Amino acid sequence: MYAVEVDEAFCVGHGKCYLVDPELMEPRDDLGHARYVGGPIDDTDAMLLRRAGVVVDSCPEQALTLTHS
Amino acid sequence: MFADFDHHHLPLGPDGTAFEYLEQLRDYSVETEQQIGWSNAHGGHWVVVGYEAAHEIFRNHEAFSSAQALLPHYRTPGGRRLMWAEMDEPDHAQYMESVRSTFSPKSVERLAEMLRATTNDLIDEFIEAGAVDIVKGIANEIPARMTAITLGMPPEEGDQYRGWTHAMGHYLFAGEGAGSDELAAMDSYWEAMLADRKRNPGDDLISVLLNSSVDGRPWTDEEIYDSWVMLLIGGIDNTRNLLASALWRLSWDRELRRRLLARPNLMPLALDEFSRYYAPSMTAQILAKEVTVQGVHMQPGQMLLFALPVINRDPRQFTNPDIFIPDRSPNRHLTLGMGIHRCLGAHLVKVEARVALEEMLRRIPEFELDPTQETSWMQGQTCGLDSVPIVFPPGGGSTWTTRRRWEVA
């Protein structure tokens, strides 16, 4: 299963991730820091994995990663 | 091309903007594989034009400080540094605490309906005339009004507020004495406003600061003045330039306009692309330590300017960077900065611009650049079109036949 992980050391609340995909990411505080709200992504779910990839690439801080567990 | 780069004198192309020159600088940087170069302007400074270099520099808080972010510095009250923007950690985080919630995504979204009403009132003023300078009519007004409302000031005095911010930077273009009357007027205005706000607090940001603490003690009057100044500087011209560019583009790019009219849900992504493509400002930093970035050796005390409009066209980061792709995604441009100093108004500008463009397109779906008038461009660290005369069918109108009628007449 995959998920999008937010590195809080680098997230500064640009909000591009939830702009691009409000179903997968949303703001979590006053500064607009992001959190992943998409749930676990199945290894075989190509569409969702692609969406998650776009979200990860949308961050100017490079604060997002697609992690596997 | 780096040696002559001067952000106060960017050469304008036939379209009246500096973007052709900025694209050429980008081409030069790619050909010579130089992401950072030295300019002899303004006493000499580094210019960053490559995305990777910019990313690395924004991340390096040891070697690069924001203690100076203006090049050259504006005439701020007391010659003091810009609140928030010219602070490093830990000061920056402490001072930011008091204003975070005012600019949160939730707070700014609540302003959308009021913004929509304001935008429509503004459009009402010129829609019957069939002609307007879109900067005077909309692009200047919206950010000035929003900033004024945030600060608890009369929203219709935008010309006055803009006058003050220009006066702070004006001497850079027009000589030592230029703008001193406006600066004196700004001082007096502030004194009176602060006194009044102390007696009659409201729910504006100045009242919030009067009631907040920083580092365990109240904000000083000076610090509140500096906050007010920073919000005027940051809140008006940058957004103005972005709106002006977007509306200028929409004046002649009919295909883009049709696309946005047909698919209004594209607007948020399109706005992000306007932000990338027509970056309205360039920020700066000062070297705190000796450092080498991308093979370029830099010394403490040197200034470094981020040429954001060039950085955002880096082909190593953005495929087809010179093509405006309204649904471009990903689009990790650096217009709103990076790291701790990313624009405080990042969420607010999205709402302002989205509502402004939505209402303009809805009320005046067809408009063109006025062929009898020139646009004009304002130079500086915040740069962009500051006059964009357009023409359209009086009353708005949206049918093809209506348009043909006024075109022929």
PDB file of C-alpha atoms in Angstrom, chain B residues 35-274:
ATOM      1  CA  GLN B  35      22.240  29.204 -13.303  1.00  0.00           C
ATOM      2  CA  ILE B  36      23.792  32.093 -11.371  1.00  0.00           C
ATOM      3  CA  GLY B  37      25.576  35.103 -12.836  1.00  0.00           C
ATOM      4  CA  TRP B  38      26.976  38.447 -11.722  1.00  0.00           C
ATOM      5  CA  SER B  39      25.296  41.726 -12.585  1.00  0.00           C
ATOM      6  CA  ASN B  40      27.140  45.039 -12.360  1.00  0.00           C
ATOM      7  CA  ALA B  41      23.943  46.962 -11.630  1.00  0.00           C
ATOM      8  CA  HIS B  42      23.130  48.385  -8.195  1.00  0.00           C
ATOM      9  CA  GLY B  43      26.644  48.072  -6.909  1.00  0.00           C
ATOM     10  CA  GLY B  44      26.988  44.540  -8.213  1.00  0.00           C
ATOM     11  CA  HIS B  45      24.943  41.501  -7.202  1.00  0.00           C
ATOM     12  CA  TRP B  46      24.279  37.898  -8.080  1.00  0.00           C
ATOM     13  CA  VAL B  47      21.297  36.989 -10.238  1.00  0.00           C
ATOM     14  CA  VAL B  48      19.775  33.524  -9.946  1.00  0.00           C
ATOM     15  CA  VAL B  49      17.970  32.336 -13.066  1.00  0.00           C
ATOM     16  CA  GLY B  50      17.979  28.548 -12.695  1.00  0.00           C
ATOM     17  CA  TYR B  51      15.401  26.525 -10.778  1.00  0.00           C
ATOM     18  CA  GLU B  52      17.796  24.057  -9.178  1.00  0.00           C
ATOM     19  CA  ALA B  53      20.085  26.837  -7.981  1.00  0.00           C
ATOM     20  CA  ALA B  54      17.124  28.798  -6.602  1.00  0.00           C
ATOM     21  CA  HIS B  55      15.866  25.724  -4.750  1.00  0.00           C
ATOM     22  CA  GLU B  56      19.265  25.064  -3.249  1.00  0.00           C
ATOM     23  CA  ILE B  57      19.694  28.681  -2.166  1.00  0.00           C
ATOM     24  CA  PHE B  58      16.222  28.977  -0.633  1.00  0.00           C
ATOM     25  CA  ARG B  59      16.992  25.843   1.383  1.00  0.00           C
ATOM     26  CA  ASN B  60      20.359  27.058   2.639  1.00  0.00           C
ATOM     27  CA  HIS B  61      19.549  29.186   5.681  1.00  0.00           C
ATOM     28  CA  GLU B  62      23.124  29.123   6.917  1.00  0.00           C
ATOM     29  CA  ALA B  63      24.728  30.833   3.974  1.00  0.00           C
ATOM     30  CA  PHE B  64      21.784  32.955   2.771  1.00  0.00           C
ATOM     31  CA  SER B  65      19.964  35.419   4.993  1.00  0.00           C
ATOM     32  CA  SER B  66      16.817  37.446   4.425  1.00  0.00           C
ATOM     33  CA  ALA B  67      18.162  40.329   6.505  1.00  0.00           C
ATOM     34  CA  GLN B  68      18.037  42.278   3.263  1.00  0.00           C
ATOM     35  CA  ALA B  69      15.410  41.313   0.694  1.00  0.00           C
ATOM     36  CA  LEU B  70      15.178  44.558  -1.249  1.00  0.00           C
ATOM     37  CA  LEU B  71      17.761  45.650  -3.730  1.00  0.00           C
ATOM     38  CA  PRO B  72      18.235  48.559  -3.293  1.00  0.00           C
ATOM     39  CA  HIS B  73      16.379  49.055  -0.071  1.00  0.00           C
ATOM     40  CA  TYR B  74      13.197  51.114   0.030  1.00  0.00           C
ATOM     41  CA  ARG B  75      12.820  54.197   2.226  1.00  0.00           C
ATOM     42  CA  THR B  76      10.954  52.472   5.014  1.00  0.00           C
ATOM     43  CA  PRO B  77       9.992  54.260   8.241  1.00  0.00           C
ATOM     44  CA  GLY B  78      13.134  54.795  10.282  1.00  0.00           C
ATOM     45  CA  GLY B  79      15.052  52.955   7.577  1.00  0.00           C
ATOM     46  CA  ARG B  80      14.040  49.778   9.356  1.00  0.00           C
ATOM     47  CA  ARG B  81      14.008  46.327   7.792  1.00  0.00           C
ATOM     48  CA  LEU B  82      10.771  44.910   6.403  1.00  0.00           C
ATOM     49  CA  MET B  83       8.620  43.198   8.996  1.00  0.00           C
ATOM     50  CA  TRP B  84       8.692  39.411   8.586  1.00  0.00           C
ATOM     51  CA  ALA B  85      10.250  39.522   5.103  1.00  0.00           C
ATOM     52  CA  GLU B  86      13.638  40.699   6.352  1.00  0.00           C
ATOM     53  CA  MET B  87      13.843  38.487   9.405  1.00  0.00           C
ATOM     54  CA  ASP B  88      15.543  35.148   9.845  1.00  0.00           C
ATOM     55  CA  GLU B  89      14.576  32.531  12.396  1.00  0.00           C
ATOM     56  CA  PRO B  90      13.835  32.553  15.284  1.00  0.00           C
ATOM     57  CA  ASP B  91      12.527  36.151  15.066  1.00  0.00           C
ATOM     58  CA  HIS B  92      10.524  35.403  11.935  1.00  0.00           C
ATOM     59  CA  ALA B  93       8.396  32.652  13.469  1.00  0.00           C
ATOM     60  CA  GLN B  94       7.765  34.703  16.614  1.00  0.00           C
ATOM     61  CA  TYR B  95       6.493  37.712  14.700  1.00  0.00           C
ATOM     62  CA  MET B  96       4.483  35.591  12.280  1.00  0.00           C
ATOM     63  CA  GLU B  97       2.500  33.968  15.105  1.00  0.00           C
ATOM     64  CA  SER B  98       0.286  37.026  15.532  1.00  0.00           C
ATOM     65  CA  VAL B  99      -0.880  37.190  11.899  1.00  0.00           C
ATOM     66  CA  ARG B 100      -1.088  33.575  10.791  1.00  0.00           C
ATOM     67  CA  SER B 101      -4.818  33.108  11.260  1.00  0.00           C
ATOM     68  CA  THR B 102      -5.714  36.285   9.371  1.00  0.00           C
ATOM     69  CA  PHE B 103      -4.189  34.802   6.215  1.00  0.00           C
ATOM     70  CA  SER B 104      -5.220  31.195   6.662  1.00  0.00           C
ATOM     71  CA  PRO B 105      -6.967  29.362   3.792  1.00  0.00           C
ATOM     72  CA  LYS B 106     -10.218  29.360   5.792  1.00  0.00           C
ATOM     73  CA  SER B 107     -10.101  33.081   6.615  1.00  0.00           C
ATOM     74  CA  VAL B 108      -9.452  34.135   3.075  1.00  0.00           C
ATOM     75  CA  GLU B 109     -12.105  31.863   1.605  1.00  0.00           C
ATOM     76  CA  ARG B 110     -14.628  33.707   3.774  1.00  0.00           C
ATOM     77  CA  LEU B 111     -13.755  36.883   1.884  1.00  0.00           C
ATOM     78  CA  ALA B 112     -14.774  35.437  -1.486  1.00  0.00           C
ATOM     79  CA  GLU B 113     -18.392  36.611  -1.469  1.00  0.00           C
ATOM     80  CA  MET B 114     -17.491  40.133  -0.441  1.00  0.00           C
ATOM     81  CA  LEU B 115     -14.797  40.142  -3.105  1.00  0.00           C
ATOM     82  CA  ARG B 116     -17.315  39.061  -5.708  1.00  0.00           C
ATOM     83  CA  ALA B 117     -19.659  41.923  -4.775  1.00  0.00           C
ATOM     84  CA  THR B 118     -16.784  44.415  -4.816  1.00  0.00           C
ATOM     85  CA  THR B 119     -15.588  43.174  -8.208  1.00  0.00           C
ATOM     86  CA  ASN B 120     -19.053  43.545  -9.665  1.00  0.00           C
ATOM     87  CA  ASP B 121     -19.373  47.074  -8.274  1.00  0.00           C
ATOM     88  CA  LEU B 122     -16.078  47.927  -9.941  1.00  0.00           C
ATOM     89  CA  ILE B 123     -17.199  46.432 -13.252  1.00  0.00           C
ATOM     90  CA  ASP B 124     -20.501  48.346 -13.014  1.00  0.00           C
ATOM     91  CA  GLU B 125     -18.456  51.569 -13.081  1.00  0.00           C
ATOM     92  CA  PHE B 126     -17.081  50.986 -16.576  1.00  0.00           C
ATOM     93  CA  ILE B 127     -19.151  48.317 -18.288  1.00  0.00           C
ATOM     94  CA  GLU B 128     -21.393  50.755 -20.150  1.00  0.00           C
ATOM     95  CA  ALA B 129     -18.439  52.761 -21.467  1.00  0.00           C
ATOM     96  CA  GLY B 130     -17.114  49.928 -23.600  1.00  0.00           C
ATOM     97  CA  ALA B 131     -13.562  50.918 -22.715  1.00  0.00           C
ATOM     98  CA  VAL B 132     -11.379  50.948 -19.605  1.00  0.00           C
ATOM     99  CA  ASP B 133      -7.801  50.701 -18.467  1.00  0.00           C
ATOM    100  CA  ILE B 134      -8.150  47.338 -16.836  1.00  0.00           C
ATOM    101  CA  VAL B 135      -5.440  48.254 -14.338  1.00  0.00           C
ATOM    102  CA  LYS B 136      -7.249  51.386 -13.142  1.00  0.00           C
ATOM    103  CA  GLY B 137     -10.617  49.654 -13.303  1.00  0.00           C
ATOM    104  CA  ILE B 138      -9.876  46.310 -11.662  1.00  0.00           C
ATOM    105  CA  ALA B 139      -6.252  45.297 -11.161  1.00  0.00           C
ATOM    106  CA  ASN B 140      -5.281  48.243  -8.940  1.00  0.00           C
ATOM    107  CA  GLU B 141      -8.566  48.302  -7.104  1.00  0.00           C
ATOM    108  CA  ILE B 142      -9.050  44.750  -5.898  1.00  0.00           C
ATOM    109  CA  PRO B 143      -5.797  44.244  -4.030  1.00  0.00           C
ATOM    110  CA  ALA B 144      -5.844  47.820  -2.698  1.00  0.00           C
ATOM    111  CA  ARG B 145      -9.366  47.349  -1.358  1.00  0.00           C
ATOM    112  CA  MET B 146      -8.632  43.953   0.164  1.00  0.00           C
ATOM    113  CA  THR B 147      -5.491  45.250   1.839  1.00  0.00           C
ATOM    114  CA  ALA B 148      -7.390  48.268   3.135  1.00  0.00           C
ATOM    115  CA  ILE B 149     -10.174  46.107   4.549  1.00  0.00           C
ATOM    116  CA  THR B 150      -7.653  43.828   6.251  1.00  0.00           C
ATOM    117  CA  LEU B 151      -6.054  46.890   7.842  1.00  0.00           C
ATOM    118  CA  GLY B 152      -9.329  48.628   8.710  1.00  0.00           C
ATOM    119  CA  MET B 153      -8.866  51.482   6.271  1.00  0.00           C
ATOM    120  CA  PRO B 154     -11.278  53.097   3.774  1.00  0.00           C
ATOM    121  CA  PRO B 155     -11.254  50.756   0.757  1.00  0.00           C
ATOM    122  CA  GLU B 156     -11.757  53.454  -1.851  1.00  0.00           C
ATOM    123  CA  GLU B 157      -8.499  55.330  -1.109  1.00  0.00           C
ATOM    124  CA  GLY B 158      -6.312  52.838  -2.989  1.00  0.00           C
ATOM    125  CA  ASP B 159      -4.585  55.560  -5.014  1.00  0.00           C
ATOM    126  CA  GLN B 160      -3.330  57.081  -1.785  1.00  0.00           C
ATOM    127  CA  TYR B 161      -2.005  53.786  -0.415  1.00  0.00           C
ATOM    128  CA  ARG B 162      -0.326  52.948  -3.698  1.00  0.00           C
ATOM    129  CA  GLY B 163       1.199  56.395  -3.702  1.00  0.00           C
ATOM    130  CA  TRP B 164       2.881  55.690  -0.375  1.00  0.00           C
ATOM    131  CA  THR B 165       4.330  52.351  -1.434  1.00  0.00           C
ATOM    132  CA  HIS B 166       5.611  53.855  -4.669  1.00  0.00           C
ATOM    133  CA  ALA B 167       7.117  56.758  -2.731  1.00  0.00           C
ATOM    134  CA  MET B 168       9.083  54.274  -0.612  1.00  0.00           C
ATOM    135  CA  GLY B 169      10.698  52.890  -3.755  1.00  0.00           C
ATOM    136  CA  HIS B 170      10.281  55.932  -5.973  1.00  0.00           C
ATOM    137  CA  TYR B 171      13.513  57.699  -5.126  1.00  0.00           C
ATOM    138  CA  LEU B 172      15.258  54.775  -6.774  1.00  0.00           C
ATOM    139  CA  PHE B 173      13.912  55.961 -10.116  1.00  0.00           C
ATOM    140  CA  ALA B 174      13.390  59.633  -9.651  1.00  0.00           C
ATOM    141  CA  GLY B 175      16.079  60.914  -7.306  1.00  0.00           C
ATOM    142  CA  GLU B 176      16.533  61.632  -3.629  1.00  0.00           C
ATOM    143  CA  GLY B 177      13.753  64.130  -3.071  1.00  0.00           C
ATOM    144  CA  ALA B 178      11.114  62.215  -4.990  1.00  0.00           C
ATOM    145  CA  GLY B 179       8.194  61.022  -2.951  1.00  0.00           C
ATOM    146  CA  SER B 180       9.163  62.772   0.299  1.00  0.00           C
ATOM    147  CA  ASP B 181       5.811  64.578   0.489  1.00  0.00           C
ATOM    148  CA  GLU B 182       3.974  61.263   0.225  1.00  0.00           C
ATOM    149  CA  LEU B 183       6.200  59.745   2.890  1.00  0.00           C
ATOM    150  CA  ALA B 184       5.505  62.611   5.265  1.00  0.00           C
ATOM    151  CA  ALA B 185       1.800  62.210   4.550  1.00  0.00           C
ATOM    152  CA  MET B 186       2.070  58.491   5.250  1.00  0.00           C
ATOM    153  CA  ASP B 187       3.737  59.181   8.626  1.00  0.00           C
ATOM    154  CA  SER B 188       0.966  61.598   9.650  1.00  0.00           C
ATOM    155  CA  TYR B 189      -1.756  59.270   8.441  1.00  0.00           C
ATOM    156  CA  TRP B 190      -0.286  56.396  10.417  1.00  0.00           C
ATOM    157  CA  GLU B 191       0.071  58.433  13.621  1.00  0.00           C
ATOM    158  CA  ALA B 192      -3.567  59.441  13.463  1.00  0.00           C
ATOM    159  CA  MET B 193      -4.712  55.938  12.526  1.00  0.00           C
ATOM    160  CA  LEU B 194      -2.791  54.262  15.338  1.00  0.00           C
ATOM    161  CA  ALA B 195      -4.111  56.718  17.921  1.00  0.00           C
ATOM    162  CA  ASP B 196      -7.642  56.168  16.701  1.00  0.00           C
ATOM    163  CA  ARG B 197      -7.265  52.374  16.685  1.00  0.00           C
ATOM    164  CA  LYS B 198      -6.008  52.424  20.272  1.00  0.00           C
ATOM    165  CA  ARG B 199      -9.125  54.311  21.329  1.00  0.00           C
ATOM    166  CA  ASN B 200     -11.515  52.341  19.125  1.00  0.00           C
ATOM    167  CA  PRO B 201     -10.212  48.833  18.454  1.00  0.00           C
ATOM    168  CA  GLY B 202     -11.946  46.848  15.730  1.00  0.00           C
ATOM    169  CA  ASP B 203     -11.454  43.422  14.158  1.00  0.00           C
ATOM    170  CA  ASP B 204      -8.797  44.596  11.689  1.00  0.00           C
ATOM    171  CA  LEU B 205      -5.211  43.421  11.723  1.00  0.00           C
ATOM    172  CA  ILE B 206      -3.868  46.541  13.449  1.00  0.00           C
ATOM    173  CA  SER B 207      -6.268  46.018  16.332  1.00  0.00           C
ATOM    174  CA  VAL B 208      -5.199  42.370  16.442  1.00  0.00           C
ATOM    175  CA  LEU B 209      -1.554  43.400  16.743  1.00  0.00           C
ATOM    176  CA  LEU B 210      -2.373  45.972  19.442  1.00  0.00           C
ATOM    177  CA  ASN B 211      -3.830  43.078  21.350  1.00  0.00           C
ATOM    178  CA  SER B 212      -1.119  40.502  20.607  1.00  0.00           C
ATOM    179  CA  SER B 213       2.201  39.638  22.094  1.00  0.00           C
ATOM    180  CA  VAL B 214       5.480  38.698  20.518  1.00  0.00           C
ATOM    181  CA  ASP B 215       8.206  36.965  22.475  1.00  0.00           C
ATOM    182  CA  GLY B 216       6.099  37.319  25.630  1.00  0.00           C
ATOM    183  CA  ARG B 217       5.565  41.101  25.452  1.00  0.00           C
ATOM    184  CA  PRO B 218       3.244  43.460  23.533  1.00  0.00           C
ATOM    185  CA  TRP B 219       4.064  44.579  19.979  1.00  0.00           C
ATOM    186  CA  THR B 220       5.699  48.007  20.048  1.00  0.00           C
ATOM    187  CA  ASP B 221       4.154  50.902  18.104  1.00  0.00           C
ATOM    188  CA  GLU B 222       7.141  50.831  15.759  1.00  0.00           C
ATOM    189  CA  GLU B 223       6.692  47.138  15.060  1.00  0.00           C
ATOM    190  CA  ILE B 224       3.016  47.683  14.298  1.00  0.00           C
ATOM    191  CA  TYR B 225       3.884  50.553  11.952  1.00  0.00           C
ATOM    192  CA  ASP B 226       6.373  48.256  10.209  1.00  0.00           C
ATOM    193  CA  SER B 227       3.683  45.574   9.877  1.00  0.00           C
ATOM    194  CA  TRP B 228       1.282  48.066   8.334  1.00  0.00           C
ATOM    195  CA  VAL B 229       3.931  49.198   5.857  1.00  0.00           C
ATOM    196  CA  MET B 230       4.855  45.616   4.956  1.00  0.00           C
ATOM    197  CA  LEU B 231       1.233  44.726   4.257  1.00  0.00           C
ATOM    198  CA  LEU B 232       0.832  47.780   2.031  1.00  0.00           C
ATOM    199  CA  ILE B 233       4.008  46.916   0.148  1.00  0.00           C
ATOM    200  CA  GLY B 234       3.198  43.227  -0.140  1.00  0.00           C
ATOM    201  CA  GLY B 235      -0.551  43.410  -0.561  1.00  0.00           C
ATOM    202  CA  ILE B 236      -1.109  45.720  -3.483  1.00  0.00           C
ATOM    203  CA  ASP B 237       1.349  45.872  -6.373  1.00  0.00           C
ATOM    204  CA  ASN B 238       2.250  42.201  -6.623  1.00  0.00           C
ATOM    205  CA  THR B 239      -1.366  41.163  -7.004  1.00  0.00           C
ATOM    206  CA  ARG B 240      -1.972  44.114  -9.285  1.00  0.00           C
ATOM    207  CA  ASN B 241       0.756  42.972 -11.649  1.00  0.00           C
ATOM    208  CA  LEU B 242      -0.536  39.416 -11.683  1.00  0.00           C
ATOM    209  CA  LEU B 243      -4.099  40.512 -12.459  1.00  0.00           C
ATOM    210  CA  ALA B 244      -2.891  42.973 -15.094  1.00  0.00           C
ATOM    211  CA  SER B 245      -0.847  40.281 -16.858  1.00  0.00           C
ATOM    212  CA  ALA B 246      -3.671  37.769 -16.738  1.00  0.00           C
ATOM    213  CA  LEU B 247      -6.204  40.216 -18.141  1.00  0.00           C
ATOM    214  CA  TRP B 248      -3.729  41.449 -20.754  1.00  0.00           C
ATOM    215  CA  ARG B 249      -3.155  37.845 -21.850  1.00  0.00           C
ATOM    216  CA  LEU B 250      -6.882  37.176 -21.947  1.00  0.00           C
ATOM    217  CA  SER B 251      -7.389  40.295 -24.095  1.00  0.00           C
ATOM    218  CA  TRP B 252      -5.571  38.767 -27.030  1.00  0.00           C
ATOM    219  CA  ASP B 253      -5.553  35.039 -26.339  1.00  0.00           C
ATOM    220  CA  ARG B 254      -9.079  34.320 -27.448  1.00  0.00           C
ATOM    221  CA  GLU B 255      -8.601  30.571 -27.388  1.00  0.00           C
ATOM    222  CA  LEU B 256      -7.561  30.698 -23.741  1.00  0.00           C
ATOM    223  CA  ARG B 257     -10.497  32.913 -22.914  1.00  0.00           C
ATOM    224  CA  ARG B 258     -12.921  30.546 -24.655  1.00  0.00           C
ATOM    225  CA  ARG B 259     -11.406  27.639 -22.836  1.00  0.00           C
ATOM    226  CA  LEU B 260     -11.806  29.264 -19.449  1.00  0.00           C
ATOM    227  CA  LEU B 261     -15.370  30.285 -20.257  1.00  0.00           C
ATOM    228  CA  ALA B 262     -16.209  26.748 -21.330  1.00  0.00           C
ATOM    229  CA  ARG B 263     -14.444  25.097 -18.381  1.00  0.00           C
ATOM    230  CA  PRO B 264     -14.639  27.444 -15.383  1.00  0.00           C
ATOM    231  CA  ASN B 265     -13.279  24.730 -13.116  1.00  0.00           C
ATOM    232  CA  LEU B 266      -9.927  25.217 -14.879  1.00  0.00           C
ATOM    233  CA  MET B 267      -9.568  28.637 -13.258  1.00  0.00           C
ATOM    234  CA  PRO B 268      -7.553  27.648 -10.137  1.00  0.00           C
ATOM    235  CA  LEU B 269      -4.966  25.793 -12.223  1.00  0.00           C
ATOM    236  CA  ALA B 270      -4.987  28.537 -14.862  1.00  0.00           C
ATOM    237  CA  LEU B 271      -4.286  31.092 -12.148  1.00  0.00           C
ATOM    238  CA  ASP B 272      -1.340  29.049 -10.993  1.00  0.00           C
ATOM    239  CA  GLU B 273      -0.073  29.058 -14.554  1.00  0.00           C
ATOM    240  CA  PHE B 274      -0.538  32.853 -14.779  1.00  0.00           C
TER     241      PHE B 274
END
